[in-house]
XYZ file of C-alpha atoms in Angstrom:
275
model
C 130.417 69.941 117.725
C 128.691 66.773 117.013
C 125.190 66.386 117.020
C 123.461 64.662 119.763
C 120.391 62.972 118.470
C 117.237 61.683 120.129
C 114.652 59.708 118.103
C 110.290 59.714 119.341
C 109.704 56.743 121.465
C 106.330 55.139 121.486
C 104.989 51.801 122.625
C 103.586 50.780 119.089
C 107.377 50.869 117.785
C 107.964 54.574 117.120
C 104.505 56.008 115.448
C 102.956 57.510 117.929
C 103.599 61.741 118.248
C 105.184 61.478 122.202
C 108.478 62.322 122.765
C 110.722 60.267 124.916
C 111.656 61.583 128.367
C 115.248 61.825 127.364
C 114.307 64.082 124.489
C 111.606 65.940 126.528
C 114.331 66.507 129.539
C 117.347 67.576 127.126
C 114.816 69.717 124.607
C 113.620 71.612 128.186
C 117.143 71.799 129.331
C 118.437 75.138 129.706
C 122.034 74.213 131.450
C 123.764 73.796 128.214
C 123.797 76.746 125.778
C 122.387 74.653 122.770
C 119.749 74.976 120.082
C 117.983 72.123 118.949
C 116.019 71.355 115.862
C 113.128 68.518 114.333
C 114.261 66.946 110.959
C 111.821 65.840 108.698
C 112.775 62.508 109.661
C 111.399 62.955 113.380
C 114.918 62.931 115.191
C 115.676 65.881 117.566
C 119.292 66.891 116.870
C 121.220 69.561 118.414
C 121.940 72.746 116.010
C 125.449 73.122 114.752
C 127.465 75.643 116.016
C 127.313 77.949 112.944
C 123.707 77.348 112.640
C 123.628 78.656 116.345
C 125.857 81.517 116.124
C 123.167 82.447 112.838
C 119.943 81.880 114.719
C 120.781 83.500 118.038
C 120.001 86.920 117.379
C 116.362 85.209 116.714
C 116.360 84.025 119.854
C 116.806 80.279 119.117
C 119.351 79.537 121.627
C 118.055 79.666 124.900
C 119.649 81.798 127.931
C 121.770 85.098 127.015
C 122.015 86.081 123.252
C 124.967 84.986 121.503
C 125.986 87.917 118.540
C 125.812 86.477 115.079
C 129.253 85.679 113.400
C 129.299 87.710 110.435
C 129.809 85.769 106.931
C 133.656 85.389 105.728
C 134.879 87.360 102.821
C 136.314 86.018 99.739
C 138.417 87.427 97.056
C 137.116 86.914 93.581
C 139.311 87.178 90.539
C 137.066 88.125 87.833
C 138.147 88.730 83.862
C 136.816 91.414 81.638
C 138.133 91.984 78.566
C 142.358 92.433 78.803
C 141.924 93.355 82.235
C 141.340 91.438 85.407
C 139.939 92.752 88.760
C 140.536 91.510 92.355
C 137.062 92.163 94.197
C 136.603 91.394 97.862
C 132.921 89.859 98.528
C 130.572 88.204 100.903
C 130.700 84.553 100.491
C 126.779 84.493 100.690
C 126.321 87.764 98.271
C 124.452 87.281 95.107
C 125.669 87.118 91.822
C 123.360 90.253 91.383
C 125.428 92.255 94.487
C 128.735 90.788 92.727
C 127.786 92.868 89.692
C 127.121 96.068 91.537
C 130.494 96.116 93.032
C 132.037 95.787 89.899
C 130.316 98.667 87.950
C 132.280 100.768 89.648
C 135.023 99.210 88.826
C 134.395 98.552 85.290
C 131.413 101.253 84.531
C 129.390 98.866 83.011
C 126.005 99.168 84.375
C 125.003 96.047 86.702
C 121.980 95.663 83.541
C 124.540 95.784 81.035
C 126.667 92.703 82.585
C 127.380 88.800 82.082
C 128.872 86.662 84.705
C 130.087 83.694 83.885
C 131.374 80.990 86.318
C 132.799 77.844 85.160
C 131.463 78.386 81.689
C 128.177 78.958 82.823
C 126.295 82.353 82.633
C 124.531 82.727 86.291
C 121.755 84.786 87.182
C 121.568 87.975 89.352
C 119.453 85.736 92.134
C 122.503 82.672 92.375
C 124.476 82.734 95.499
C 128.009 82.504 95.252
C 128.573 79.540 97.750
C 125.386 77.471 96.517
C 127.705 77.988 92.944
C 130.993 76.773 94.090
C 132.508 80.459 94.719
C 135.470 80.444 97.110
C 138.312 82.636 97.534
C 140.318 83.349 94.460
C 137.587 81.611 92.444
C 137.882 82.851 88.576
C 134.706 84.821 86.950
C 134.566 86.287 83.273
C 132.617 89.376 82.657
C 131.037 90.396 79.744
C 129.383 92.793 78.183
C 125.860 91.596 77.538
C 124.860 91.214 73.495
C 120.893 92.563 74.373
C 122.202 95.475 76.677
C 124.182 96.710 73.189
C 121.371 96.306 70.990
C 119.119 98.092 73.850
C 121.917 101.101 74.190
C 121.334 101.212 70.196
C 117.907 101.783 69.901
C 117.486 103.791 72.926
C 120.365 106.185 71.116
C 117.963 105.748 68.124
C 115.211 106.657 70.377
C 116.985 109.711 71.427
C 118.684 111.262 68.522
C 114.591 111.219 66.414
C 113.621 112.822 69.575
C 116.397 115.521 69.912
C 115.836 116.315 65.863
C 112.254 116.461 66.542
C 112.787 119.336 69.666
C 115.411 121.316 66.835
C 112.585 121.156 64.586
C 110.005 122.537 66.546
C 111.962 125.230 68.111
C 113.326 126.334 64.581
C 109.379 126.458 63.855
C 107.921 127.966 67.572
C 110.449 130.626 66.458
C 108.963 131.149 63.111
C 105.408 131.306 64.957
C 106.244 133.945 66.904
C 107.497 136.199 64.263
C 104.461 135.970 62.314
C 102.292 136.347 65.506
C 103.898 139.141 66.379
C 102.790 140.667 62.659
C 98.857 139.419 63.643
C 99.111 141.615 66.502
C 100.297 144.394 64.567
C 97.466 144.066 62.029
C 95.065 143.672 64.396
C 95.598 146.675 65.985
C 95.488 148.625 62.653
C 92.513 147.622 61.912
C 90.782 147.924 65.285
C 92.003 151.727 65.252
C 90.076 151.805 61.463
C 92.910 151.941 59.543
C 92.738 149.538 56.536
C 95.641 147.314 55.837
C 95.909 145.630 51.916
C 94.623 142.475 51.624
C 97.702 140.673 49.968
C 99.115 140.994 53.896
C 97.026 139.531 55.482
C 96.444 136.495 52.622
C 100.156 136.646 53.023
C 100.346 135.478 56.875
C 97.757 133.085 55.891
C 99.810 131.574 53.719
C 103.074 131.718 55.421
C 100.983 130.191 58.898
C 99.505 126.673 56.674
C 103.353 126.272 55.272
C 104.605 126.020 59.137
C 101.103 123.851 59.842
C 102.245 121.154 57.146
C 106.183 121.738 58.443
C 104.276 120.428 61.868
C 102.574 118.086 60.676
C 105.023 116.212 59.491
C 107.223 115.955 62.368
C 107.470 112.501 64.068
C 107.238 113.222 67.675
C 106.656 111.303 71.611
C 106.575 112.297 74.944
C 107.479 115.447 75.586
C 108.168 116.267 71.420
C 104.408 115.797 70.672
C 103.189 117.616 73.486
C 104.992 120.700 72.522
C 104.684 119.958 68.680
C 100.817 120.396 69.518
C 101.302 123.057 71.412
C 102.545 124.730 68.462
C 100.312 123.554 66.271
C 97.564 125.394 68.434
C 99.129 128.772 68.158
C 99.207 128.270 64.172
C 95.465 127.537 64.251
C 95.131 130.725 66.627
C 96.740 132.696 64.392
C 95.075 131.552 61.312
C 91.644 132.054 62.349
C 92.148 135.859 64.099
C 93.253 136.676 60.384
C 90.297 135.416 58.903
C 88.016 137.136 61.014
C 90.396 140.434 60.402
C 89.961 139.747 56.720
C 86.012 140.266 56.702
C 86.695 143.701 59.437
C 88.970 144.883 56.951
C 87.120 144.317 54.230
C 84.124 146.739 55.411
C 86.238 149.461 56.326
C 86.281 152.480 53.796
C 89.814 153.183 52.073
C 90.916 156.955 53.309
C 91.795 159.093 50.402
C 93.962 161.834 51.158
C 94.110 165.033 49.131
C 96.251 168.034 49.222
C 95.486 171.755 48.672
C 97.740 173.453 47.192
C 98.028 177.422 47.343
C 98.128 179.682 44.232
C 100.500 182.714 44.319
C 100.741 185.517 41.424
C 103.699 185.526 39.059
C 106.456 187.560 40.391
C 106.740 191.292 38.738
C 109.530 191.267 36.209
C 112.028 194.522 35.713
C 113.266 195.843 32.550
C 116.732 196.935 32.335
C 118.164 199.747 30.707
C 121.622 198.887 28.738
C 124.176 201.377 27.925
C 127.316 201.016 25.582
């Protein structure tokens, strides 16, 4: 459809803001199922069909409501590695939405991809038809250099932090085994039953070898919260067996002594031998 056109009229040779009648008359006309628009130049024109067909669900075009035309799909050939992949697309989709349809084709993570049209690596935000993409247009995909490196250190990342969990389970393990030995001295010596020193000196010990193990554990996240977790429990357990140290100390060793009874030597019996 071509565009009719209708410049401002104005007695002073086109300056002032007033609009011509013609322009007035065919702007206010509502016989004709048209749309019409102000370019920057100050000419009225009358919208193109497309642009009508896009505007009229927003009520631009006067009278009933004409449906929007959908946009026409295209079929993009894109290259990725020794393989090639025929993807059907929006013509006005994004470089960004082209990507998304082809990790599922390719599993490579929208993040993780390079486009590349015409030699040219184009962003996620870069329409396809503002780029030149038509049907049976020919895209390379890549794998993107700083989404490998990324992978590698978050692999990195992951394996320090999975060696860091094994290390502190190995040693929450190890805590509970000599808790569970706190608790059993403790109760000894609450019931006033004295318990040899070297035992308890010898949890001592065993508990400040696991604090040092903890210690030197590089954890994050998650890791250091339960490598201080542990940590606590040590310090728990160290300090109940100090205090049982002085309690034990002030109770009185029980000696135990046997009586033994006394019984008179068995009579003896003389024989009488015959030849």
């Amino acid at each position: 459809m071509a565009a009719a056109v209708m410049h401002r009229s104005s007695s002073d040779g086109g300056s002032s803001s007033g609009w011509s009648e013609a322009a007035a008359a065919a702007a206010a006309s509502g016989d004709e199922r048209a749309g019409w628009e102000v370019r920057p130049s100050g000419m009225v024109v009358q919208a193109r069909e497309d642009q009508l067909a896009a505007g009229a669900g927003a009520g631009i075009v006067g009278g009933a409501g004409i449906p929007p035309r959908p946009p026409p799909e295209i079929r993009v050939r894109v290259k990725y590695g020794g393989l090639r992949h025929e993807v059907a697309v929006s013509s006005v989709a994004t470089f960004g939405e082209l990507k998304k349809l082809l990790a599922a084709r390719t599993g490579l993570q929208p993040a993780d991809q390079k486009l590349t049209y015409k030699g040219k690596e184009r962003n996620n935000s870069d329409y396809l038809d503002v780029c030149g993409v038509k049907n049976k247009s020919k895209l390379e995909l890549a794998e993107d250099p700083n989404s490998v490196e990324r992978r590698y250190i978050e692999r990195q990342k992951n394996a320090k932090i999975e060696t860091a969990n094994r290390a502190i389970g190995a040693i929450a393990l190890e805590v509970d085994k000599l808790a569970d030995q706190v608790r059993s001295i403790e109760k000894s010596i609450t019931r006033g039953s004295k318990v040899a020193e070297v035992q308890i000196t010898t949890l001592i010990e065993l508990l400040m070898r696991l604090a040092v193990k903890l210690d030197s554990i590089h954890a994050e996240g998650d890791s250091s919260s339960q490598k201080n977790i542990q940590a606590k429990r040590v310090q728990k357990c160290v300090e109940t067996l100090d205090v049982l140290k002085i309690s034990n100390a002030r109770l009185q060793n029980v000696i135990v002594t046997t009586k033994w009874e006394t019984f008179d030597s068995p009579a003896t019996t003389q024989w009488e031998l015959f030849d």
